[in-house]
Amino acid sequence: MFSHPLGDGAELRLLEERHAAELFALADRNRARLRQWLAWVDGNTDPAHTAAYIRRSLAAFAQGGAAACGIWVDGAIAGAIDHHDLNASNRSVSIGYWLSEELQGRGLMTRAVRAMCARAFGELGLNRVEIRVAVGNAKSRAIPHRLGFREEGTLRQILWLYDHFVDEVVYGMLAGEWSMGQSTTR
Amino acid sequence: MFSHPLGDGAELRLLEERHAAELFALADRNRARLRQWLAWVDGNTDPAHTAAYIRRSLAAFAQGGAAACGIWVDGAIAGAIDHHDLNASNRSVSIGYWLSEELQGRGLMTRAVRAMCARAFGELGLNRVEIRVAVGNAKSRAIPHRLGFREEGTLRQILWLYDHFVDEVVYGMLAGEWSMGQSTTR
Amino acid sequence: MFSHPLGDGAELRLLEERHAAELFALADRNRARLRQWLAWVDGNTDPAHTAAYIRRSLAAFAQGGAAACGIWVDGAIAGAIDHHDLNASNRSVSIGYWLSEELQGRGLMTRAVRAMCARAFGELGLNRVEIRVAVGNAKSRAIPHRLGFREEGTLRQILWLYDHFVDEVVYGMLAGEWSMGQSTTR
Amino acid sequence: MFSHPLGDGAELRLLEERHAAELFALADRNRARLRQWLAWVDGNTDPAHTAAYIRRSLAAFAQGGAAACGIWVDGAIAGAIDHHDLNASNRSVSIGYWLSEELQGRGLMTRAVRAMCARAFGELGLNRVEIRVAVGNAKSRAIPHRLGFREEGTLRQILWLYDHFVDEVVYGMLAGEWSMGQSTTR
Amino acid sequence: MFSHPLGDGAELRLLEERHAAELFALADRNRARLRQWLAWVDGNTDPAHTAAYIRRSLAAFAQGGAAACGIWVDGAIAGAIDHHDLNASNRSVSIGYWLSEELQGRGLMTRAVRAMCARAFGELGLNRVEIRVAVGNAKSRAIPHRLGFREEGTLRQILWLYDHFVDEVVYGMLAGEWSMGQSTTR
Amino acid sequence: MFSHPLGDGAELRLLEERHAAELFALADRNRARLRQWLAWVDGNTDPAHTAAYIRRSLAAFAQGGAAACGIWVDGAIAGAIDHHDLNASNRSVSIGYWLSEELQGRGLMTRAVRAMCARAFGELGLNRVEIRVAVGNAKSRAIPHRLGFREEGTLRQILWLYDHFVDEVVYGMLAGEWSMGQSTTR
């Protein structure tokens, strides 16, 4: 019922537990590709795991600020994006996301990340948004790049990916940069 | 960020804790009128009380189905409506609501209740929606009446209102009746 | 050890977990008849389920007012009766009950309900006692009728009974009515 | 409502939170005498403290076996007795008790302890009942003595009593001894 | 990392969950002997049970004072000793212990108990240390005896040991006695 | 009782709640200097706050791996160091530390950090140790530098320090680098 329009028939909706089956099926179809860069994929082998993720996210939402959203395109789930690790003292939050393969290339995730930045800097009044991406995940790295995030460093062997460690690039955007960027270009 | 349009610049949004101050101020302005029929008004003397109500409601939302919404009109909170006492075994839920005085008479609450019925029977797949209103609260009773709810009985002295008991009328709507009503008239 | 005499060798005792096996066996023998009207019967397939019910009830008793009792006749459990959904603000409580078939027809349950009404209006100082019975359950409906409860309405499809919904009649008794009834007739 | 007769107008009742005010008042009147031997007296300065004790005891009762009872004489609280530290593996429990001064000398507490022993060895099927009394508390020591408990040792400085340590005598009764004693004398 | 030297290559370390496998294996090798006197042995059939004991002990340590330690000799676990049932009001604590068979006869456990007494009376500022040993466990009884504990009584049938009850001797040591003993002999 | 020697009369001890008063007093004396770079100082205005920090740390220790230690020099607390944010999946942990002014310049903290690295890579078997220091905190930055940590990036405005944001440098050390460094130089 509650949604945020992204244009072109796409919208963000807060994930509820009843969406678990459909979201799991989507992740399952994209399993081989997603597990290359995301550490939760191999452990997500049953809709109950997706339901548990949604419950945890809703509990965090209920305590303030965090939010796990589905991206719906023409009425079907196409991916997910979230606000996690919200730190109220330091006024910062992190964004994570993934998209089904057949919907890539339309700028959908760029619009979704932009909407989540607007939520962070606008509604939530935060000062810093962070995105971490594995060094080799070129497609995901393109998004913060395109939106003007600054590359701040590379944390070595920070993530265990089933059988090897990967390094992650940290991208940061500050409230002042965001509002300036919004007034200039868009 | 997440909302449901009600038309004419009105929309429902899931209440989050950061809305507590504005919602409390609205209830406070309508205090004298609201306390005639609602048992929570006298205990709601500080934004922290409203925040606690929102937190409890979000916790129930996180566990599935219940939902406390604000009604926004032209960007300002104008009232509230919720799904509470959701019973998954019996597939039933209750609706409660109140509206600021100056916005009454435009059919706003009728549209809000209709949206919450659509959520209950549609998204949530429930079978029964219940509304309880104090016998003497004519304005509130008009709404289930207008939407075709059936009056099912009067529970005597069921609610303690600060210094006296009041009787409440129980209104019920079933899934079959709702879908028929939607296809015929509206 | 703690009991309340009902006359003729019958007594109420607060249920403790060690009674679970005997109470389960009784419910199991009456299964076919009880499941016609009670929604918990099909899920109660093991003494552990009965033990869990008793534990929950004792926890509610410990928090004030609610109470699940066994009805003992000549030293053996013959049925159960409880105070549940105690609402301290509105000073109301509900009563539920069931009796083994071979002990029906002696007025046993009428005496048990009367004792629980006395507890509610006397010891607990409540204002309203409610009994809900499925419309078609004639034997159970006879009891509030006989004790002078008022029929206040019929909630449609309020209870899911394994494969169909049933309507329930709501009976209410107020403190004033009870004390008057006690002084007049009994 | 739930009680166990002790004869001569006396009875045991499970303590409920609504008894807190009356029980506190009784302990308060007996304060100077009780604090000579009991470590909880100085900290029990408000009915809320008594209520908290009752709540904790009811929670233990709900989990099985422990029980805090009031001793009522002619409808008024006269003292308290409990089963505490119930150990299900070792099948043992402890008894503690105190009585208002004006009711002493009638054998009331001896009957109450006997009833609690009967509950322990009978209903609860335990094997050992223990009573600990401060060495110098002659009146309290007389009770296990009279009932045939065996004196098993003296634990030195086991209890801190506001400003000094006291030694406690441990009395024990075993199931076999109890059933033999019951069949012989009474 | 954190340890307390006992001399001769022996040391006490606070047990952490990662020690569970090694500690379980040791108890398992000593099973036949340990189960003669200790009630937890038969239930400890998997490293997970040992891990659960360590977790519970660490939780008690975190709340103040209790402590479960391993005794390491030349880098391998040789036994265990703990502070349990710490009572802050009465300033008392109990000590329990067991040692692998091949390491007995070197005075190792006497040194470990002495260290735990020093912790109790020194760091923790307690007044009473208690050790309970089954009457027939001569080797274990020798230790408090050797350290000057006083034998205070025998609690009959206080412990259920799989298929029979055993009596336990209670040994007590007071702060005053300890400091005197330390200054005189050692 | 449990400690780890650092040489020259210095040692690490796991912090227990009874150390709270002494640790608070030390932090209080160093308040003006510490608050320049640490965000918890202004909120730590009472020994109870320090006690709460210790309790939280012990709870994390009890759940595995994290540890808050005091640095004792000649029997008095001189500073603190901890393992926090232990991530078992990614096998990483963070180190934080502070030292009283008069003890600086002796290499004490370098030895303490080295001991905590040894615990992380040795006992805990982790793969990555991270230290974050505010950009302008030259003394603290010298320590990971000296121990061979790699500077991996600068997270902008990541920390709110009472009235302004500060950037933090992230230093990382990997297990392979550590073991190589240990075998070469020291």
mmCIF file of N, CA, C and O in Angstrom, chain B residues 109-178:
data_model
loop_
_atom_site.group_PDB
_atom_site.id
_atom_site.type_symbol
_atom_site.label_atom_id
_atom_site.label_comp_id
_atom_site.label_asym_id
_atom_site.label_seq_id
_atom_site.Cartn_x
_atom_site.Cartn_y
_atom_site.Cartn_z
ATOM 1 N N MET B 109 -12.150 11.093 5.812
ATOM 2 C CA MET B 109 -12.024 9.879 6.600
ATOM 3 C C MET B 109 -12.713 8.707 5.911
ATOM 4 O O MET B 109 -12.260 7.571 6.008
ATOM 5 N N THR B 110 -13.789 8.974 5.210
ATOM 6 C CA THR B 110 -14.442 7.897 4.461
ATOM 7 C C THR B 110 -13.467 7.306 3.442
ATOM 8 O O THR B 110 -13.347 6.087 3.305
ATOM 9 N N ARG B 111 -12.730 8.179 2.758
ATOM 10 C CA ARG B 111 -11.738 7.672 1.803
ATOM 11 C C ARG B 111 -10.612 6.912 2.502
ATOM 12 O O ARG B 111 -10.120 5.905 2.013
ATOM 13 N N ALA B 112 -10.213 7.407 3.682
ATOM 14 C CA ALA B 112 -9.125 6.743 4.408
ATOM 15 C C ALA B 112 -9.563 5.350 4.877
ATOM 16 O O ALA B 112 -8.819 4.376 4.746
ATOM 17 N N VAL B 113 -10.789 5.269 5.401
ATOM 18 C CA VAL B 113 -11.281 3.959 5.859
ATOM 19 C C VAL B 113 -11.418 3.026 4.666
ATOM 20 O O VAL B 113 -11.085 1.840 4.745
ATOM 21 N N ARG B 114 -11.889 3.550 3.555
ATOM 22 C CA ARG B 114 -12.006 2.700 2.358
ATOM 23 C C ARG B 114 -10.623 2.166 1.945
ATOM 24 O O ARG B 114 -10.487 0.981 1.611
ATOM 25 N N ALA B 115 -9.612 3.016 2.018
ATOM 26 C CA ALA B 115 -8.259 2.558 1.665
ATOM 27 C C ALA B 115 -7.775 1.472 2.624
ATOM 28 O O ALA B 115 -7.148 0.489 2.213
ATOM 29 N N MET B 116 -8.096 1.633 3.898
ATOM 30 C CA MET B 116 -7.651 0.638 4.870
ATOM 31 C C MET B 116 -8.449 -0.663 4.701
ATOM 32 O O MET B 116 -7.923 -1.752 4.972
ATOM 33 N N CYS B 117 -9.693 -0.580 4.298
ATOM 34 C CA CYS B 117 -10.457 -1.793 3.984
ATOM 35 C C CYS B 117 -9.829 -2.497 2.776
ATOM 36 O O CYS B 117 -9.692 -3.728 2.761
ATOM 37 N N ALA B 118 -9.452 -1.707 1.779
ATOM 38 C CA ALA B 118 -8.820 -2.301 0.595
ATOM 39 C C ALA B 118 -7.520 -2.998 0.986
ATOM 40 O O ALA B 118 -7.223 -4.097 0.510
ATOM 41 N N ARG B 119 -6.743 -2.370 1.873
ATOM 42 C CA ARG B 119 -5.509 -3.018 2.355
ATOM 43 C C ARG B 119 -5.845 -4.328 3.074
ATOM 44 O O ARG B 119 -5.192 -5.353 2.856
ATOM 45 N N ALA B 120 -6.861 -4.304 3.941
ATOM 46 C CA ALA B 120 -7.199 -5.495 4.730
ATOM 47 C C ALA B 120 -7.672 -6.638 3.837
ATOM 48 O O ALA B 120 -7.180 -7.767 3.938
ATOM 49 N N PHE B 121 -8.631 -6.358 2.956
ATOM 50 C CA PHE B 121 -9.212 -7.427 2.142
ATOM 51 C C PHE B 121 -8.315 -7.771 0.950
ATOM 52 O O PHE B 121 -8.301 -8.900 0.493
ATOM 53 N N GLY B 122 -7.559 -6.771 0.491
ATOM 54 C CA GLY B 122 -6.708 -7.000 -0.674
ATOM 55 C C GLY B 122 -5.328 -7.519 -0.283
ATOM 56 O O GLY B 122 -5.091 -8.715 -0.241
ATOM 57 N N GLU B 123 -4.420 -6.590 0.043
ATOM 58 C CA GLU B 123 -3.038 -6.980 0.369
ATOM 59 C C GLU B 123 -2.942 -8.036 1.448
ATOM 60 O O GLU B 123 -2.134 -8.961 1.359
ATOM 61 N N LEU B 124 -3.740 -7.878 2.512
ATOM 62 C CA LEU B 124 -3.582 -8.757 3.665
ATOM 63 C C LEU B 124 -4.443 -10.012 3.568
ATOM 64 O O LEU B 124 -4.261 -10.953 4.333
ATOM 65 N N GLY B 125 -5.416 -10.014 2.639
ATOM 66 C CA GLY B 125 -6.224 -11.219 2.438
ATOM 67 C C GLY B 125 -7.087 -11.585 3.636
ATOM 68 O O GLY B 125 -7.351 -12.768 3.894
ATOM 69 N N LEU B 126 -7.560 -10.591 4.387
ATOM 70 C CA LEU B 126 -8.368 -10.882 5.577
ATOM 71 C C LEU B 126 -9.831 -11.104 5.206
ATOM 72 O O LEU B 126 -10.246 -10.846 4.065
ATOM 73 N N ASN B 127 -10.612 -11.582 6.180
ATOM 74 C CA ASN B 127 -12.015 -11.911 5.924
ATOM 75 C C ASN B 127 -12.983 -10.960 6.600
ATOM 76 O O ASN B 127 -14.135 -10.850 6.197
ATOM 77 N N ARG B 128 -12.509 -10.266 7.675
ATOM 78 C CA ARG B 128 -13.439 -9.450 8.453
ATOM 79 C C ARG B 128 -12.744 -8.187 8.934
ATOM 80 O O ARG B 128 -11.620 -8.234 9.436
ATOM 81 N N VAL B 129 -13.429 -7.044 8.762
ATOM 82 C CA VAL B 129 -12.940 -5.777 9.305
ATOM 83 C C VAL B 129 -13.975 -5.285 10.304
ATOM 84 O O VAL B 129 -15.171 -5.304 10.014
ATOM 85 N N GLU B 130 -13.483 -4.871 11.474
ATOM 86 C CA GLU B 130 -14.391 -4.446 12.530
ATOM 87 C C GLU B 130 -14.104 -3.005 12.905
ATOM 88 O O GLU B 130 -12.955 -2.584 12.948
ATOM 89 N N ILE B 131 -15.157 -2.248 13.159
ATOM 90 C CA ILE B 131 -15.016 -0.885 13.670
ATOM 91 C C ILE B 131 -15.895 -0.769 14.895
ATOM 92 O O ILE B 131 -17.060 -1.159 14.862
ATOM 93 N N ARG B 132 -15.333 -0.258 15.998
ATOM 94 C CA ARG B 132 -16.134 -0.052 17.200
ATOM 95 C C ARG B 132 -16.202 1.438 17.476
ATOM 96 O O ARG B 132 -15.178 2.111 17.510
ATOM 97 N N VAL B 133 -17.406 1.938 17.715
ATOM 98 C CA VAL B 133 -17.589 3.361 17.978
ATOM 99 C C VAL B 133 -18.502 3.512 19.185
ATOM 100 O O VAL B 133 -19.477 2.759 19.334
ATOM 101 N N ALA B 134 -18.197 4.493 20.041
ATOM 102 C CA ALA B 134 -19.079 4.769 21.180
ATOM 103 C C ALA B 134 -20.460 5.128 20.661
ATOM 104 O O ALA B 134 -20.602 5.828 19.645
ATOM 105 N N VAL B 135 -21.482 4.655 21.378
ATOM 106 C CA VAL B 135 -22.863 4.824 20.913
ATOM 107 C C VAL B 135 -23.191 6.276 20.569
ATOM 108 O O VAL B 135 -23.832 6.565 19.556
ATOM 109 N N GLY B 136 -22.714 7.209 21.402
ATOM 110 C CA GLY B 136 -23.104 8.597 21.207
ATOM 111 C C GLY B 136 -22.264 9.361 20.200
ATOM 112 O O GLY B 136 -22.515 10.538 19.935
ATOM 113 N N ASN B 137 -21.280 8.730 19.603
ATOM 114 C CA ASN B 137 -20.365 9.427 18.700
ATOM 115 C C ASN B 137 -20.907 9.393 17.273
ATOM 116 O O ASN B 137 -20.440 8.645 16.421
ATOM 117 N N ALA B 138 -21.855 10.243 17.018
ATOM 118 C CA ALA B 138 -22.620 10.179 15.769
ATOM 119 C C ALA B 138 -21.735 10.367 14.535
ATOM 120 O O ALA B 138 -21.873 9.646 13.543
ATOM 121 N N LYS B 139 -20.813 11.307 14.575
ATOM 122 C CA LYS B 139 -19.989 11.562 13.389
ATOM 123 C C LYS B 139 -19.158 10.344 13.009
ATOM 124 O O LYS B 139 -19.024 10.002 11.840
ATOM 125 N N SER B 140 -18.579 9.687 14.014
ATOM 126 C CA SER B 140 -17.767 8.516 13.716
ATOM 127 C C SER B 140 -18.636 7.355 13.244
ATOM 128 O O SER B 140 -18.225 6.572 12.380
ATOM 129 N N ARG B 141 -19.820 7.229 13.805
ATOM 130 C CA ARG B 141 -20.689 6.121 13.408
ATOM 131 C C ARG B 141 -21.132 6.267 11.953
ATOM 132 O O ARG B 141 -21.418 5.277 11.279
ATOM 133 N N ALA B 142 -21.184 7.502 11.464
ATOM 134 C CA ALA B 142 -21.654 7.724 10.090
ATOM 135 C C ALA B 142 -20.748 7.048 9.061
ATOM 136 O O ALA B 142 -21.201 6.647 7.986
ATOM 137 N N ILE B 143 -19.479 6.909 9.406
ATOM 138 C CA ILE B 143 -18.532 6.407 8.406
ATOM 139 C C ILE B 143 -18.728 4.932 8.073
ATOM 140 O O ILE B 143 -18.907 4.579 6.904
ATOM 141 N N PRO B 144 -18.732 4.003 9.049
ATOM 142 C CA PRO B 144 -18.997 2.605 8.679
ATOM 143 C C PRO B 144 -20.381 2.452 8.044
ATOM 144 O O PRO B 144 -20.561 1.631 7.135
ATOM 145 N N HIS B 145 -21.309 3.227 8.524
ATOM 146 C CA HIS B 145 -22.666 3.218 7.964
ATOM 147 C C HIS B 145 -22.613 3.511 6.461
ATOM 148 O O HIS B 145 -23.127 2.769 5.642
ATOM 149 N N ARG B 146 -21.932 4.615 6.129
ATOM 150 C CA ARG B 146 -21.832 5.062 4.729
ATOM 151 C C ARG B 146 -21.125 4.015 3.853
ATOM 152 O O ARG B 146 -21.450 3.848 2.684
ATOM 153 N N LEU B 147 -20.157 3.297 4.463
ATOM 154 C CA LEU B 147 -19.386 2.333 3.668
ATOM 155 C C LEU B 147 -20.046 0.960 3.619
ATOM 156 O O LEU B 147 -19.493 0.021 3.039
ATOM 157 N N GLY B 148 -21.217 0.828 4.241
ATOM 158 C CA GLY B 148 -21.936 -0.435 4.126
ATOM 159 C C GLY B 148 -21.606 -1.473 5.172
ATOM 160 O O GLY B 148 -21.932 -2.658 5.022
ATOM 161 N N PHE B 149 -20.947 -1.078 6.260
ATOM 162 C CA PHE B 149 -20.708 -2.018 7.369
ATOM 163 C C PHE B 149 -22.063 -2.388 7.978
ATOM 164 O O PHE B 149 -23.001 -1.586 7.982
ATOM 165 N N ARG B 150 -22.143 -3.604 8.517
ATOM 166 C CA ARG B 150 -23.342 -4.042 9.212
ATOM 167 C C ARG B 150 -23.190 -3.753 10.705
ATOM 168 O O ARG B 150 -22.149 -4.031 11.275
ATOM 169 N N GLU B 151 -24.238 -3.230 11.345
ATOM 170 C CA GLU B 151 -24.233 -3.022 12.797
ATOM 171 C C GLU B 151 -24.552 -4.357 13.462
ATOM 172 O O GLU B 151 -25.610 -4.932 13.215
ATOM 173 N N GLU B 152 -23.649 -4.865 14.268
ATOM 174 C CA GLU B 152 -23.807 -6.237 14.766
ATOM 175 C C GLU B 152 -24.193 -6.345 16.237
ATOM 176 O O GLU B 152 -24.523 -7.434 16.711
ATOM 177 N N GLY B 153 -24.141 -5.246 16.975
ATOM 178 C CA GLY B 153 -24.512 -5.321 18.381
ATOM 179 C C GLY B 153 -23.959 -4.136 19.146
ATOM 180 O O GLY B 153 -23.237 -3.305 18.582
ATOM 181 N N THR B 154 -24.344 -4.048 20.417
ATOM 182 C CA THR B 154 -23.861 -2.961 21.269
ATOM 183 C C THR B 154 -23.319 -3.566 22.555
ATOM 184 O O THR B 154 -24.061 -4.195 23.311
ATOM 185 N N LEU B 155 -22.014 -3.386 22.768
ATOM 186 C CA LEU B 155 -21.384 -3.953 23.954
ATOM 187 C C LEU B 155 -21.507 -2.924 25.076
ATOM 188 O O LEU B 155 -20.974 -1.815 24.978
ATOM 189 N N ARG B 156 -22.210 -3.297 26.130
ATOM 190 C CA ARG B 156 -22.547 -2.343 27.186
ATOM 191 C C ARG B 156 -21.362 -2.083 28.127
ATOM 192 O O ARG B 156 -20.676 -2.986 28.537
ATOM 193 N N GLN B 157 -21.155 -0.836 28.441
ATOM 194 C CA GLN B 157 -20.117 -0.418 29.403
ATOM 195 C C GLN B 157 -18.767 -1.067 29.102
ATOM 196 O O GLN B 157 -18.042 -1.458 30.001
ATOM 197 N N ILE B 158 -18.436 -1.148 27.833
ATOM 198 C CA ILE B 158 -17.215 -1.852 27.424
ATOM 199 C C ILE B 158 -15.984 -0.951 27.527
ATOM 200 O O ILE B 158 -14.855 -1.406 27.522
ATOM 201 N N LEU B 159 -16.183 0.361 27.628
ATOM 202 C CA LEU B 159 -15.067 1.307 27.624
ATOM 203 C C LEU B 159 -15.182 2.279 28.788
ATOM 204 O O LEU B 159 -16.234 2.905 28.987
ATOM 205 N N TRP B 160 -14.084 2.398 29.550
ATOM 206 C CA TRP B 160 -14.038 3.352 30.657
ATOM 207 C C TRP B 160 -13.449 4.650 30.124
ATOM 208 O O TRP B 160 -12.317 4.685 29.643
ATOM 209 N N LEU B 161 -14.248 5.726 30.209
ATOM 210 C CA LEU B 161 -13.836 7.005 29.635
ATOM 211 C C LEU B 161 -13.604 8.023 30.757
ATOM 212 O O LEU B 161 -14.440 8.908 30.987
ATOM 213 N N TYR B 162 -12.488 7.832 31.480
ATOM 214 C CA TYR B 162 -12.045 8.776 32.512
ATOM 215 C C TYR B 162 -12.924 8.784 33.767
ATOM 216 O O TYR B 162 -12.415 8.632 34.868
ATOM 217 N N ASP B 163 -14.259 8.973 33.598
ATOM 218 C CA ASP B 163 -15.105 9.023 34.789
ATOM 219 C C ASP B 163 -16.452 8.338 34.586
ATOM 220 O O ASP B 163 -17.329 8.409 35.441
ATOM 221 N N HIS B 164 -16.612 7.670 33.462
ATOM 222 C CA HIS B 164 -17.865 6.941 33.242
ATOM 223 C C HIS B 164 -17.620 5.865 32.184
ATOM 224 O O HIS B 164 -16.646 5.937 31.425
ATOM 225 N N PHE B 165 -18.513 4.866 32.173
ATOM 226 C CA PHE B 165 -18.439 3.851 31.136
ATOM 227 C C PHE B 165 -19.277 4.266 29.941
ATOM 228 O O PHE B 165 -20.288 4.964 30.102
ATOM 229 N N VAL B 166 -18.876 3.841 28.747
ATOM 230 C CA VAL B 166 -19.729 4.055 27.575
ATOM 231 C C VAL B 166 -19.937 2.717 26.856
ATOM 232 O O VAL B 166 -19.120 1.808 26.952
ATOM 233 N N ASP B 167 -21.043 2.621 26.166
ATOM 234 C CA ASP B 167 -21.346 1.455 25.337
ATOM 235 C C ASP B 167 -20.753 1.679 23.953
ATOM 236 O O ASP B 167 -20.675 2.818 23.483
ATOM 237 N N GLU B 168 -20.337 0.599 23.312
ATOM 238 C CA GLU B 168 -19.817 0.738 21.947
ATOM 239 C C GLU B 168 -20.627 -0.117 20.970
ATOM 240 O O GLU B 168 -20.965 -1.267 21.272
ATOM 241 N N VAL B 169 -20.874 0.454 19.799
ATOM 242 C CA VAL B 169 -21.521 -0.287 18.712
ATOM 243 C C VAL B 169 -20.421 -0.995 17.917
ATOM 244 O O VAL B 169 -19.378 -0.410 17.648
ATOM 245 N N VAL B 170 -20.661 -2.273 17.590
ATOM 246 C CA VAL B 170 -19.707 -3.021 16.769
ATOM 247 C C VAL B 170 -20.219 -3.071 15.331
ATOM 248 O O VAL B 170 -21.344 -3.514 15.092
ATOM 249 N N TYR B 171 -19.387 -2.616 14.394
ATOM 250 C CA TYR B 171 -19.708 -2.692 12.969
ATOM 251 C C TYR B 171 -18.806 -3.727 12.316
ATOM 252 O O TYR B 171 -17.595 -3.746 12.595
ATOM 253 N N GLY B 172 -19.360 -4.568 11.467
ATOM 254 C CA GLY B 172 -18.544 -5.574 10.787
ATOM 255 C C GLY B 172 -18.733 -5.533 9.282
ATOM 256 O O GLY B 172 -19.828 -5.252 8.788
ATOM 257 N N MET B 173 -17.658 -5.804 8.566
ATOM 258 C CA MET B 173 -17.693 -5.915 7.101
ATOM 259 C C MET B 173 -16.964 -7.208 6.744
ATOM 260 O O MET B 173 -15.862 -7.454 7.274
ATOM 261 N N LEU B 174 -17.552 -8.026 5.882
ATOM 262 C CA LEU B 174 -16.920 -9.281 5.487
ATOM 263 C C LEU B 174 -16.335 -9.159 4.082
ATOM 264 O O LEU B 174 -16.783 -8.327 3.279
ATOM 265 N N ALA B 175 -15.368 -9.999 3.782
ATOM 266 C CA ALA B 175 -14.669 -9.911 2.496
ATOM 267 C C ALA B 175 -15.641 -10.021 1.329
ATOM 268 O O ALA B 175 -15.559 -9.260 0.351
ATOM 269 N N GLY B 176 -16.599 -10.933 1.443
ATOM 270 C CA GLY B 176 -17.553 -11.123 0.349
ATOM 271 C C GLY B 176 -18.397 -9.877 0.120
ATOM 272 O O GLY B 176 -18.617 -9.449 -1.022
ATOM 273 N N GLU B 177 -18.843 -9.267 1.205
ATOM 274 C CA GLU B 177 -19.641 -8.047 1.098
ATOM 275 C C GLU B 177 -18.837 -6.912 0.482
ATOM 276 O O GLU B 177 -19.343 -6.115 -0.296
ATOM 277 N N TRP B 178 -17.570 -6.828 0.877
ATOM 278 C CA TRP B 178 -16.731 -5.736 0.385
ATOM 279 C C TRP B 178 -16.538 -5.825 -1.122
ATOM 280 O O TRP B 178 -16.722 -4.834 -1.848
#
